[in-house]
Amino acid sequence: MHGPHPTLEAVAAHAGVSRATVSRVVNGTPGVRPELRERVKLSVAALGYVPNSAARSLVTRRTGAVAVVIAEPETRVFADPFFAQQLRGIGRELAGHDTQLLLMLLEQRADYDRIGRYLSGGHVDGTLMFSLHIDDPLPAIAAASGLPTVFGGRPGWAGAENDAQLLYVDTDNRDGARQAVHHLVARGRERIAVISGPLDQTSAVDRLDGYLDALGLTEPDPALLARGDFTVEGGARAMEALLDGPSPAPDAVFAGNDLMATGVLRTLRARGLRVPDDVAVVGYDDLEPAAWSEPALTTVRQDVAGMGEIMARLLLRRLDRPEERLEPVITPAELVVRGSA
């Protein structure tokens, strides 16, 4: 019809509009009447026209790509279904706006320099960053790049509370933990232990604080606190430490995420303890494996994929309308009661 690669001029002739009108529609520029915009889109589809990305970027000054930076190594990211769900939500939202996702992980300290150079090099339009640790260099790297950025998780670095432009998405971790522990108290449990995540991450801090809120404490009982690392192995080791301590064993455990709760169940089973008869267990996340465990895990549901979508949506809005005032988003948490507690 028009050769293997239809041109902008061919689309314009097919739609009966000017080349400039086609260019504005293809590049998402406002100012085109809806009926003309629809006519151009039909012609683009009919001819199979594919815009030249290099030429389009010269017009829009956009690359059509977003960097997703996860402050964790590859082994952690691909072993934890939380990250898969978060990326699923981000990817779904970006794909709906014809924007590519570029994934960047942190294996070693030298990767910070690599990421900083890439973000400052004009390769992407913005960044999404999550799983940050306190004192992480990534917020400063994002600021130095000048790119619009949305963070996953409540920021915990110095000065964040005074940054009016700071955007982040999180769940109400503190309230979710309160719900979990209130449930255990209501079931008559008296020695409720907590296995925290890494306390250099705000999600772990907030969940520990919610545990304390529910028990009316300002500090945890050292005999009922174990530190975990958000992994199955870390949860198993933490449960062993709680059982092997000098104090009486707990009759309930609130684990800071589902992977650690899975490790708890493994240790209890190996020690011949029954769940929930001897020890009740509650996790946090409600990812798919929670329903597959034996017994099925009582846990706190957060919409991980939905939070990924919101992160991407906020970034795209900031790119399209930089003058618009946007606010951080906190999504609700909900206790899901199953067989383990």
CSV table of C-alpha atoms in Angstrom, one decimal:
chain,number,residue,atom,x,y,z
A,1,MET,CA,0.0,0.0,0.0
A,2,HIS,CA,2.6,2.6,1.1
A,3,GLY,CA,5.6,0.2,1.3
A,4,PRO,CA,6.7,-1.7,4.4
A,5,HIS,CA,7.1,1.4,6.6
A,6,PRO,CA,4.2,3.9,6.3
A,7,THR,CA,5.2,7.5,6.7
A,8,LEU,CA,3.7,10.4,8.6
A,9,GLU,CA,2.6,11.8,5.3
A,10,ALA,CA,0.9,8.6,4.3
A,11,VAL,CA,-1.1,8.7,7.6
A,12,ALA,CA,-2.0,12.3,7.0
A,13,ALA,CA,-3.3,11.6,3.4
A,14,HIS,CA,-5.3,8.6,4.7
A,15,ALA,CA,-6.9,10.6,7.4
A,16,GLY,CA,-7.4,13.7,5.3
A,17,VAL,CA,-5.6,15.9,7.8
A,18,SER,CA,-2.3,17.8,7.8
A,19,ARG,CA,1.1,16.3,8.7
A,20,ALA,CA,1.3,18.6,11.7
A,21,THR,CA,-2.0,17.2,13.0
A,22,VAL,CA,-0.8,13.6,12.7
A,23,SER,CA,2.4,14.6,14.5
A,24,ARG,CA,0.5,16.2,17.4
A,25,VAL,CA,-1.7,13.1,17.8
A,26,VAL,CA,1.2,10.7,17.6
A,27,ASN,CA,3.2,12.7,20.2
A,28,GLY,CA,0.3,13.1,22.5
A,29,THR,CA,0.3,16.9,22.1
A,30,PRO,CA,-3.0,18.6,23.2
A,31,GLY,CA,-5.0,21.0,20.9
A,32,VAL,CA,-6.4,18.4,18.5
A,33,ARG,CA,-10.2,18.2,18.2
A,34,PRO,CA,-11.5,14.7,19.4
A,35,GLU,CA,-13.0,13.8,16.1
A,36,LEU,CA,-9.7,14.5,14.2
A,37,ARG,CA,-7.7,12.7,16.9
A,38,GLU,CA,-9.9,9.6,16.5
A,39,ARG,CA,-9.6,9.8,12.7
A,40,VAL,CA,-5.8,9.9,12.9
A,41,LYS,CA,-5.7,6.9,15.3
A,42,LEU,CA,-7.9,4.9,12.9
A,43,SER,CA,-5.5,5.7,10.1
A,44,VAL,CA,-2.5,4.8,12.2
A,45,ALA,CA,-4.0,1.4,13.0
A,46,ALA,CA,-5.2,0.8,9.4
A,47,LEU,CA,-1.7,1.5,7.9
A,48,GLY,CA,0.3,-0.1,10.7
A,49,TYR,CA,2.2,3.1,11.2
A,50,VAL,CA,4.9,2.9,13.9
A,51,PRO,CA,6.3,6.3,15.1
A,52,ASN,CA,10.1,6.8,14.9
A,53,SER,CA,11.1,6.9,18.6
A,54,ALA,CA,14.2,9.0,17.9
A,55,ALA,CA,12.3,11.6,16.0
A,56,ARG,CA,9.5,11.6,18.5
A,57,SER,CA,11.9,12.2,21.4
A,58,LEU,CA,13.3,15.2,19.7
A,59,VAL,CA,9.8,16.7,19.6
A,60,THR,CA,8.6,15.7,23.0
A,61,ARG,CA,12.0,15.6,24.8
A,62,ARG,CA,10.8,12.3,26.3
A,63,THR,CA,12.5,9.0,26.0
A,64,GLY,CA,9.4,6.9,26.7
A,65,ALA,CA,11.2,4.9,29.4
A,66,VAL,CA,11.1,4.9,33.2
A,67,ALA,CA,13.8,3.4,35.5
A,68,VAL,CA,12.6,1.2,38.3
A,69,VAL,CA,15.4,1.0,40.9
A,70,ILE,CA,15.1,-1.7,43.6
A,71,ALA,CA,17.6,-1.3,46.5
A,72,GLU,CA,18.1,-5.1,46.8
A,73,PRO,CA,20.3,-7.7,45.1
A,74,GLU,CA,19.0,-10.0,42.4
A,75,THR,CA,18.8,-13.0,44.7
A,76,ARG,CA,16.4,-11.2,47.0
A,77,VAL,CA,14.3,-9.6,44.3
A,78,PHE,CA,13.6,-12.8,42.4
A,79,ALA,CA,13.0,-14.9,45.5
A,80,ASP,CA,10.4,-12.7,47.1
A,81,PRO,CA,6.9,-12.6,45.4
A,82,PHE,CA,6.4,-9.1,46.9
A,83,PHE,CA,8.7,-7.6,44.2
A,84,ALA,CA,7.0,-9.6,41.4
A,85,GLN,CA,3.7,-8.1,42.4
A,86,GLN,CA,5.0,-4.6,42.7
A,87,LEU,CA,6.7,-4.9,39.2
A,88,ARG,CA,3.5,-6.4,37.8
A,89,GLY,CA,1.5,-3.3,38.9
A,90,ILE,CA,4.1,-0.9,37.6
A,91,GLY,CA,4.5,-2.6,34.3
A,92,ARG,CA,0.8,-2.8,33.7
A,93,GLU,CA,0.4,1.0,34.3
A,94,LEU,CA,3.4,1.9,32.2
A,95,ALA,CA,2.4,-0.4,29.3
A,96,GLY,CA,-1.0,1.3,29.2
A,97,HIS,CA,0.8,4.6,28.5
A,98,ASP,CA,3.3,3.2,26.0
A,99,THR,CA,6.2,3.6,28.4
A,100,GLN,CA,9.0,1.1,28.8
A,101,LEU,CA,10.2,-0.2,32.2
A,102,LEU,CA,14.0,-0.4,32.8
A,103,LEU,CA,14.8,-2.5,35.9
A,104,MET,CA,17.9,-1.7,37.9
A,105,LEU,CA,19.1,-3.7,41.0
A,106,LEU,CA,21.8,-3.1,43.6
A,107,GLU,CA,24.3,-5.9,44.0
A,108,GLN,CA,27.2,-3.9,45.5
A,109,ARG,CA,28.2,-0.4,46.5
A,110,ALA,CA,29.7,0.3,43.0
A,111,ASP,CA,26.2,0.0,41.6
A,112,TYR,CA,25.2,3.3,43.1
A,113,ASP,CA,27.7,5.1,40.8
A,114,ARG,CA,26.5,3.2,37.8
A,115,ILE,CA,22.9,4.0,38.6
A,116,GLY,CA,23.7,7.7,39.2
A,117,ARG,CA,25.5,8.0,35.8
A,118,TYR,CA,22.6,6.3,34.0
A,119,LEU,CA,19.9,8.4,35.6
A,120,SER,CA,21.8,11.6,34.8
A,121,GLY,CA,22.5,10.5,31.2
A,122,GLY,CA,19.1,11.4,29.7
A,123,HIS,CA,18.2,7.7,29.1
A,124,VAL,CA,14.9,7.8,31.0
A,125,ASP,CA,12.1,10.3,31.8
A,126,GLY,CA,11.8,9.5,35.5
A,127,THR,CA,12.4,6.9,38.3
A,128,LEU,CA,10.5,4.7,40.6
A,129,MET,CA,12.5,3.6,43.7
A,130,PHE,CA,11.6,1.1,46.4
A,131,SER,CA,12.9,-1.1,49.2
A,132,LEU,CA,15.1,1.7,50.3
A,133,HIS,CA,17.1,1.5,53.5
A,134,ILE,CA,17.8,4.3,56.0
A,135,ASP,CA,20.9,6.3,54.9
A,136,ASP,CA,20.5,4.9,51.4
A,137,PRO,CA,22.3,7.1,48.8
A,138,LEU,CA,19.4,6.7,46.3
A,139,PRO,CA,17.3,9.7,47.3
A,140,ALA,CA,20.4,12.0,46.8
A,141,ILE,CA,21.2,10.3,43.5
A,142,ALA,CA,17.6,10.8,42.3
A,143,ALA,CA,17.7,14.5,43.4
A,144,ALA,CA,21.1,15.0,41.6
A,145,SER,CA,19.7,13.5,38.4
A,146,GLY,CA,16.9,16.1,38.3
A,147,LEU,CA,14.4,13.4,37.3
A,148,PRO,CA,10.9,13.2,38.7
A,149,THR,CA,10.9,10.4,41.2
A,150,VAL,CA,8.3,8.4,43.1
A,151,PHE,CA,9.3,6.3,46.1
A,152,GLY,CA,7.8,3.0,47.3
A,153,GLY,CA,7.5,3.1,51.1
A,154,ARG,CA,7.4,5.9,53.7
A,155,PRO,CA,10.7,7.8,53.4
A,156,GLY,CA,12.9,7.6,56.5
A,157,TRP,CA,15.9,9.7,55.5
A,158,ALA,CA,16.8,13.0,57.1
A,159,GLY,CA,14.9,16.0,55.7
A,160,ALA,CA,12.2,14.0,53.9
A,161,GLU,CA,9.5,15.4,56.1
A,162,ASN,CA,10.3,18.9,54.9
A,163,ASP,CA,10.3,18.1,51.2
A,164,ALA,CA,7.0,19.3,49.8
A,165,GLN,CA,7.7,17.8,46.4
A,166,LEU,CA,8.4,14.3,47.7
A,167,LEU,CA,6.0,11.6,46.4
A,168,TYR,CA,5.7,8.1,47.8
A,169,VAL,CA,3.2,5.3,48.0
A,170,ASP,CA,2.9,2.9,51.0
A,171,THR,CA,0.4,0.9,52.9
A,172,ASP,CA,-0.6,1.7,56.5
A,173,ASN,CA,1.9,-0.7,58.0
A,174,ARG,CA,1.4,0.5,61.5
A,175,ASP,CA,-2.4,-0.1,61.4
A,176,GLY,CA,-2.0,-3.4,59.7
A,177,ALA,CA,0.3,-4.6,62.5
A,178,ARG,CA,-2.2,-3.3,65.1
A,179,GLN,CA,-4.9,-5.4,63.5
A,180,ALA,CA,-2.8,-8.5,63.5
A,181,VAL,CA,-1.9,-8.2,67.2
A,182,HIS,CA,-5.4,-7.2,68.3
A,183,HIS,CA,-6.6,-10.4,66.7
A,184,LEU,CA,-4.1,-12.5,68.6
A,185,VAL,CA,-5.1,-10.7,71.9
A,186,ALA,CA,-8.8,-11.3,71.2
A,187,ARG,CA,-8.0,-15.0,70.7
A,188,GLY,CA,-6.6,-15.2,74.3
A,189,ARG,CA,-2.9,-15.3,73.4
A,190,GLU,CA,-0.8,-13.9,76.2
A,191,ARG,CA,2.9,-14.3,75.2
A,192,ILE,CA,2.8,-12.7,71.7
A,193,ALA,CA,6.3,-12.5,70.1
A,194,VAL,CA,7.2,-10.4,67.2
A,195,ILE,CA,9.7,-11.1,64.4
A,196,SER,CA,10.7,-7.8,62.9
A,197,GLY,CA,12.1,-7.1,59.5
A,198,PRO,CA,15.3,-5.1,59.0
A,199,LEU,CA,14.9,-2.0,61.2
A,200,ASP,CA,16.8,0.1,58.7
A,201,GLN,CA,13.6,0.0,56.6
A,202,THR,CA,10.5,2.1,57.5
A,203,SER,CA,8.0,-0.7,56.8
A,204,ALA,CA,9.7,-2.9,59.5
A,205,VAL,CA,9.8,0.0,61.9
A,206,ASP,CA,6.1,0.8,61.4
A,207,ARG,CA,5.1,-2.8,61.8
A,208,LEU,CA,7.0,-3.1,65.0
A,209,ASP,CA,5.4,0.1,66.3
A,210,GLY,CA,2.0,-1.2,65.5
A,211,TYR,CA,2.8,-4.4,67.5
A,212,LEU,CA,3.7,-2.2,70.5
A,213,ASP,CA,0.6,0.0,70.0
A,214,ALA,CA,-1.7,-3.1,70.2
A,215,LEU,CA,0.0,-4.3,73.4
A,216,GLY,CA,0.1,-0.8,75.0
A,217,LEU,CA,3.9,-0.9,75.2
A,218,THR,CA,6.6,1.6,74.5
A,219,GLU,CA,9.4,-1.0,74.2
A,220,PRO,CA,9.3,-4.6,73.2
A,221,ASP,CA,10.0,-7.4,75.7
A,222,PRO,CA,13.5,-8.6,74.7
A,223,ALA,CA,12.4,-12.2,75.3
A,224,LEU,CA,9.6,-11.8,72.8
A,225,LEU,CA,11.5,-9.9,70.1
A,226,ALA,CA,13.6,-11.5,67.3
A,227,ARG,CA,15.1,-9.7,64.4
A,228,GLY,CA,14.5,-11.1,60.9
A,229,ASP,CA,15.4,-10.2,57.4
A,230,PHE,CA,12.1,-10.6,55.4
A,231,THR,CA,13.3,-14.1,54.2
A,232,VAL,CA,12.0,-17.6,54.9
A,233,GLU,CA,15.4,-18.6,56.4
A,234,GLY,CA,15.5,-15.5,58.6
A,235,GLY,CA,12.0,-16.3,59.9
A,236,ALA,CA,13.0,-19.9,60.7
A,237,ARG,CA,16.1,-18.8,62.5
A,238,ALA,CA,14.2,-16.1,64.5
A,239,MET,CA,11.6,-18.7,65.6
A,240,GLU,CA,14.4,-21.0,66.7
A,241,ALA,CA,15.9,-18.2,68.8
A,242,LEU,CA,12.5,-17.5,70.5
A,243,LEU,CA,12.0,-21.2,71.3
A,244,ASP,CA,15.5,-21.7,72.6
A,245,GLY,CA,15.6,-18.6,74.9
A,246,PRO,CA,15.6,-18.8,78.7
A,247,SER,CA,12.0,-17.5,78.9
A,248,PRO,CA,8.8,-19.5,78.4
A,249,ALA,CA,8.0,-20.0,74.7
A,250,PRO,CA,5.5,-17.6,73.1
A,251,ASP,CA,2.0,-18.8,72.4
A,252,ALA,CA,1.7,-16.5,69.4
A,253,VAL,CA,4.0,-14.9,66.8
A,254,PHE,CA,3.5,-11.8,64.6
A,255,ALA,CA,6.0,-12.1,61.7
A,256,GLY,CA,6.8,-8.9,59.8
A,257,ASN,CA,6.1,-10.5,56.4
A,258,ASP,CA,4.7,-13.7,54.9
A,259,LEU,CA,8.0,-15.2,54.0
A,260,MET,CA,9.2,-15.0,57.6
A,261,ALA,CA,5.9,-16.4,58.7
A,262,THR,CA,6.5,-19.4,56.4
A,263,GLY,CA,9.9,-19.9,58.1
A,264,VAL,CA,8.1,-19.7,61.5
A,265,LEU,CA,5.7,-22.5,60.4
A,266,ARG,CA,8.7,-24.6,59.2
A,267,THR,CA,10.5,-24.3,62.6
A,268,LEU,CA,7.3,-25.0,64.6
A,269,ARG,CA,6.6,-28.1,62.5
A,270,ALA,CA,10.2,-29.3,62.9
A,271,ARG,CA,9.9,-28.9,66.7
A,272,GLY,CA,6.6,-30.8,66.9
A,273,LEU,CA,4.5,-27.8,67.8
A,274,ARG,CA,0.9,-27.5,66.5
A,275,VAL,CA,-0.4,-24.3,64.7
A,276,PRO,CA,-2.5,-22.7,66.0
A,277,ASP,CA,-3.1,-25.0,69.0
A,278,ASP,CA,0.4,-24.5,70.6
A,279,VAL,CA,1.5,-21.3,68.7
A,280,ALA,CA,-0.7,-19.0,66.6
A,281,VAL,CA,1.0,-17.3,63.7
A,282,VAL,CA,0.2,-14.1,61.7
A,283,GLY,CA,2.1,-12.8,58.8
A,284,TYR,CA,2.0,-9.6,56.6
A,285,ASP,CA,1.5,-9.1,52.9
A,286,ASP,CA,-1.1,-11.8,51.8
A,287,LEU,CA,0.7,-12.8,48.7
A,288,GLU,CA,-0.4,-16.1,47.0
A,289,PRO,CA,1.8,-18.5,49.0
A,290,ALA,CA,0.0,-17.4,52.2
A,291,ALA,CA,-3.1,-19.3,51.2
A,292,TRP,CA,-1.0,-22.4,50.2
A,293,SER,CA,0.8,-22.9,53.5
A,294,GLU,CA,-0.3,-25.6,56.0
A,295,PRO,CA,-2.2,-24.4,57.8
A,296,ALA,CA,-3.3,-21.5,55.6
A,297,LEU,CA,-1.7,-18.3,56.9
A,298,THR,CA,-3.6,-15.6,58.8
A,299,THR,CA,-2.0,-12.4,57.5
A,300,VAL,CA,-2.4,-8.7,56.7
A,301,ARG,CA,-3.3,-7.9,53.2
A,302,GLN,CA,-1.8,-5.0,51.3
A,303,ASP,CA,-2.5,-4.4,47.6
A,304,VAL,CA,1.1,-4.7,46.4
A,305,ALA,CA,0.3,-4.7,42.7
A,306,GLY,CA,-2.1,-1.8,43.2
A,307,MET,CA,0.6,0.2,45.0
A,308,GLY,CA,2.9,-0.4,42.0
A,309,GLU,CA,0.2,0.9,39.7
A,310,ILE,CA,-0.3,4.0,41.8
A,311,MET,CA,3.5,4.7,41.9
A,312,ALA,CA,3.6,4.6,38.1
A,313,ARG,CA,0.4,6.7,37.7
A,314,LEU,CA,1.8,9.4,40.0
A,315,LEU,CA,5.1,9.5,38.0
A,316,LEU,CA,3.3,9.8,34.7
A,317,ARG,CA,1.1,12.6,36.0
A,318,ARG,CA,4.1,14.4,37.3
A,319,LEU,CA,5.8,14.0,33.8
A,320,ASP,CA,2.6,15.2,32.0
A,321,ARG,CA,1.7,18.0,34.4
A,322,PRO,CA,4.7,19.1,36.4
A,323,GLU,CA,2.9,22.1,37.8
A,324,GLU,CA,0.1,19.9,39.4
A,325,ARG,CA,0.2,19.5,43.2
A,326,LEU,CA,0.4,15.8,44.0
A,327,GLU,CA,0.2,14.1,47.4
A,328,PRO,CA,1.7,10.9,48.8
A,329,VAL,CA,-0.7,7.9,48.9
A,330,ILE,CA,-1.2,5.6,51.9
A,331,THR,CA,-3.3,2.6,51.1
A,332,PRO,CA,-5.3,0.6,53.8
A,333,ALA,CA,-4.3,-2.7,55.3
A,334,GLU,CA,-6.8,-5.5,56.1
A,335,LEU,CA,-6.5,-8.5,58.3
A,336,VAL,CA,-7.3,-11.8,56.5
A,337,VAL,CA,-8.1,-14.6,59.0
A,338,ARG,CA,-7.3,-18.2,58.0
A,339,GLY,CA,-6.2,-21.3,59.9
A,340,SER,CA,-2.9,-20.3,61.5
A,341,ALA,CA,-4.4,-17.9,64.1
